[in-house]
């Protein structure tokens, strides 16, 4: 088996098979999967000696050594995301067309056995893993909440009302969860939800905003429209991650 830095795993949806390809472009193995189905195309994960693929509404666990199938598991509706934590693979099942509520599920990556499930109670937006085994997300529950779920147990670490969800920028770095909503950018402790700092944003109309963290700065980027005429352009704001401040 090649080291993670020497090979890459892929799913090819049109043909319904998985590939393990070295960085030199050599195909090590190719394994048929089921039909593509209606799920999103989610990148596969390597968890220990297992490669986990999502194809349509089915998960497949394949041995990294030769691609032999270890297990498969169907989910109730479309697979919208997968994350690994230690020996677990955590799956978000969410498909707005199905009418079924989103569910997070924790599975043993070696066997596919169920470890925990967590109904989300509303559509999930911008799920982003933290460095210490959490998953931060905005959830359209009530008037909208910001929530961090522990990936090892499926329990919510904390839940806070934010009054707005959907296409709002989020980023995580170190022990911070940064979330922009309601004309302000707020940094939360990812373990407790305690507010570390809040920075007011001018009440512009942000179009397709994004939030990134690098080298101690948080960058808020997007198309900004000023006033009723909608004049504006691309703008970037840089904030100190440690204490806020533009």
CSV table of N, CA and C in Angstrom, one decimal, residues 134-195:
chain,number,residue,atom,x,y,z
A,134,UNK,N,-14.5,18.6,16.0
A,134,UNK,CA,-15.9,19.2,16.0
A,134,UNK,C,-16.3,19.5,14.5
A,135,UNK,N,-17.6,19.7,14.3
A,135,UNK,CA,-18.1,20.1,13.0
A,135,UNK,C,-19.0,21.3,13.3
A,136,UNK,N,-18.5,22.5,12.8
A,136,UNK,CA,-19.3,23.8,13.0
A,136,UNK,C,-20.2,23.9,11.8
A,137,UNK,N,-21.4,24.4,12.0
A,137,UNK,CA,-22.3,24.6,10.9
A,137,UNK,C,-23.4,25.6,11.3
A,138,UNK,N,-24.1,26.2,10.3
A,138,UNK,CA,-25.3,26.9,10.5
A,138,UNK,C,-26.4,26.0,10.2
A,139,UNK,N,-27.5,26.0,11.0
A,139,UNK,CA,-28.6,25.1,10.9
A,139,UNK,C,-29.9,26.0,10.8
A,140,UNK,N,-30.7,25.7,9.8
A,140,UNK,CA,-32.0,26.4,9.7
A,140,UNK,C,-33.0,25.8,10.6
A,141,UNK,N,-32.8,26.0,11.9
A,141,UNK,CA,-33.7,25.5,13.0
A,141,UNK,C,-34.2,26.7,13.7
A,142,UNK,N,-35.5,26.9,13.8
A,142,UNK,CA,-36.1,28.1,14.4
A,142,UNK,C,-35.7,29.3,13.6
A,143,UNK,N,-35.1,30.3,14.2
A,143,UNK,CA,-34.7,31.5,13.5
A,143,UNK,C,-33.3,31.4,12.9
A,144,UNK,N,-32.7,30.2,13.1
A,144,UNK,CA,-31.3,30.0,12.7
A,144,UNK,C,-30.3,29.8,13.9
A,145,UNK,N,-29.5,28.8,13.9
A,145,UNK,CA,-28.6,28.6,15.0
A,145,UNK,C,-27.2,28.3,14.4
A,146,UNK,N,-26.2,28.6,15.2
A,146,UNK,CA,-24.8,28.2,14.9
A,146,UNK,C,-24.5,27.1,15.9
A,147,UNK,N,-24.0,26.0,15.4
A,147,UNK,CA,-23.8,24.8,16.3
A,147,UNK,C,-22.5,24.1,16.0
A,148,UNK,N,-21.9,23.5,17.0
A,148,UNK,CA,-20.7,22.7,16.9
A,148,UNK,C,-21.1,21.3,17.4
A,149,UNK,N,-20.9,20.3,16.6
A,149,UNK,CA,-21.2,18.9,17.0
A,149,UNK,C,-19.9,18.2,17.2
A,150,UNK,N,-19.8,17.4,18.2
A,150,UNK,CA,-18.6,16.5,18.5
A,150,UNK,C,-18.6,15.3,17.6
A,151,UNK,N,-17.6,15.2,16.7
A,151,UNK,CA,-17.7,14.1,15.7
A,151,UNK,C,-17.5,12.7,16.4
A,152,UNK,N,-16.9,12.6,17.5
A,152,UNK,CA,-16.7,11.3,18.2
A,152,UNK,C,-17.9,10.7,18.8
A,153,UNK,N,-18.8,11.6,19.3
A,153,UNK,CA,-20.0,11.2,20.0
A,153,UNK,C,-21.3,11.5,19.3
A,154,UNK,N,-21.3,12.5,18.4
A,154,UNK,CA,-22.6,13.0,17.8
A,154,UNK,C,-23.4,13.9,18.7
A,155,UNK,N,-22.8,14.4,19.8
A,155,UNK,CA,-23.5,15.3,20.7
A,155,UNK,C,-23.1,16.7,20.4
A,156,UNK,N,-24.0,17.6,20.5
A,156,UNK,CA,-23.8,19.0,20.3
A,156,UNK,C,-23.0,19.6,21.4
A,157,UNK,N,-21.8,20.2,21.1
A,157,UNK,CA,-21.0,20.9,22.1
A,157,UNK,C,-21.8,22.1,22.6
A,158,UNK,N,-22.3,22.9,21.6
A,158,UNK,CA,-23.0,24.1,22.0
A,158,UNK,C,-23.8,24.5,20.8
A,159,UNK,N,-24.9,25.3,21.1
A,159,UNK,CA,-25.8,25.8,20.1
A,159,UNK,C,-26.2,27.2,20.5
A,160,UNK,N,-26.1,28.1,19.5
A,160,UNK,CA,-26.4,29.5,19.8
A,160,UNK,C,-27.3,30.1,18.7
A,161,UNK,N,-28.3,30.8,19.1
A,161,UNK,CA,-29.2,31.5,18.1
A,161,UNK,C,-28.4,32.6,17.4
A,162,UNK,N,-28.5,32.7,16.0
A,162,UNK,CA,-27.8,33.7,15.3
A,162,UNK,C,-28.8,34.5,14.5
A,163,UNK,N,-30.1,34.1,14.4
A,163,UNK,CA,-31.1,34.9,13.7
A,163,UNK,C,-31.0,34.8,12.2
A,164,UNK,N,-30.1,34.1,11.7
A,164,UNK,CA,-30.0,34.1,10.2
A,164,UNK,C,-29.1,32.9,9.8
A,165,UNK,N,-29.4,32.2,8.7
A,165,UNK,CA,-28.6,31.2,8.2
A,165,UNK,C,-28.7,31.2,6.7
A,166,UNK,N,-27.9,30.4,6.0
A,166,UNK,CA,-27.9,30.3,4.5
A,166,UNK,C,-27.0,31.3,3.8
A,167,UNK,N,-26.0,30.7,3.2
A,167,UNK,CA,-25.0,31.4,2.4
A,167,UNK,C,-24.3,32.5,3.2
A,168,UNK,N,-24.0,32.2,4.4
A,168,UNK,CA,-23.3,33.1,5.3
A,168,UNK,C,-21.9,32.6,5.5
A,169,UNK,N,-20.9,33.4,5.5
A,169,UNK,CA,-19.5,32.9,5.6
A,169,UNK,C,-19.1,32.4,6.9
A,170,UNK,N,-18.3,31.3,6.9
A,170,UNK,CA,-17.8,30.7,8.2
A,170,UNK,C,-16.4,30.2,7.9
A,171,UNK,N,-15.6,30.3,9.0
A,171,UNK,CA,-14.3,29.7,8.9
A,171,UNK,C,-13.9,29.2,10.3
A,172,UNK,N,-13.0,28.3,10.3
A,172,UNK,CA,-12.4,27.8,11.6
A,172,UNK,C,-10.9,27.8,11.5
A,173,UNK,N,-10.3,28.1,12.7
A,173,UNK,CA,-8.8,28.0,12.7
A,173,UNK,C,-8.4,27.9,14.2
A,174,UNK,N,-7.5,26.9,14.5
A,174,UNK,CA,-7.2,26.7,15.8
A,174,UNK,C,-8.4,26.4,16.7
A,175,UNK,N,-8.7,27.2,17.7
A,175,UNK,CA,-9.8,26.9,18.5
A,175,UNK,C,-11.0,27.9,18.3
A,176,UNK,N,-10.9,28.6,17.1
A,176,UNK,CA,-11.9,29.6,16.8
A,176,UNK,C,-12.9,29.2,15.7
A,177,UNK,N,-14.1,29.6,15.9
A,177,UNK,CA,-15.2,29.5,14.8
A,177,UNK,C,-15.6,30.9,14.5
A,178,UNK,N,-15.3,31.4,13.3
A,178,UNK,CA,-15.7,32.7,12.9
A,178,UNK,C,-16.9,32.7,12.0
A,179,UNK,N,-17.9,33.6,12.3
A,179,UNK,CA,-19.2,33.5,11.6
A,179,UNK,C,-19.6,34.9,11.4
A,180,UNK,N,-20.0,35.3,10.1
A,180,UNK,CA,-20.5,36.6,9.8
A,180,UNK,C,-22.0,36.5,9.6
A,181,UNK,N,-22.7,37.3,10.3
A,181,UNK,CA,-24.2,37.4,10.2
A,181,UNK,C,-24.7,38.7,10.9
A,182,UNK,N,-25.8,39.2,10.4
A,182,UNK,CA,-26.5,40.3,11.0
A,182,UNK,C,-25.5,41.5,11.2
A,183,UNK,N,-24.8,41.8,10.1
A,183,UNK,CA,-23.9,43.0,10.0
A,183,UNK,C,-22.8,42.9,11.1
A,184,UNK,N,-22.3,41.7,11.5
A,184,UNK,CA,-21.2,41.6,12.4
A,184,UNK,C,-20.4,40.3,12.2
A,185,UNK,N,-19.1,40.4,12.4
A,185,UNK,CA,-18.3,39.2,12.4
A,185,UNK,C,-17.9,38.8,13.8
A,186,UNK,N,-18.2,37.5,14.2
A,186,UNK,CA,-18.0,37.1,15.6
A,186,UNK,C,-17.1,35.9,15.6
A,187,UNK,N,-16.2,35.9,16.6
A,187,UNK,CA,-15.3,34.8,16.9
A,187,UNK,C,-15.8,34.0,18.1
A,188,UNK,N,-16.0,32.7,18.0
A,188,UNK,CA,-16.5,31.9,19.1
A,188,UNK,C,-15.4,30.9,19.5
A,189,UNK,N,-15.4,30.5,20.7
A,189,UNK,CA,-14.5,29.4,21.2
A,189,UNK,C,-15.2,28.1,20.7
A,190,UNK,N,-14.4,27.3,20.0
A,190,UNK,CA,-15.1,26.1,19.4
A,190,UNK,C,-15.4,25.0,20.4
A,191,UNK,N,-14.9,25.1,21.6
A,191,UNK,CA,-15.3,24.1,22.7
A,191,UNK,C,-16.5,24.6,23.5
A,192,UNK,N,-16.6,25.8,23.7
A,192,UNK,CA,-17.7,26.3,24.6
A,192,UNK,C,-18.7,27.2,24.0
A,193,UNK,N,-18.4,27.8,22.8
A,193,UNK,CA,-19.3,28.8,22.2
A,193,UNK,C,-19.2,30.2,22.8
A,194,UNK,N,-18.2,30.4,23.7
A,194,UNK,CA,-18.0,31.7,24.3
A,194,UNK,C,-17.6,32.7,23.3
A,195,UNK,N,-18.1,33.9,23.3
A,195,UNK,CA,-17.7,34.9,22.3
A,195,UNK,C,-16.4,35.5,22.7
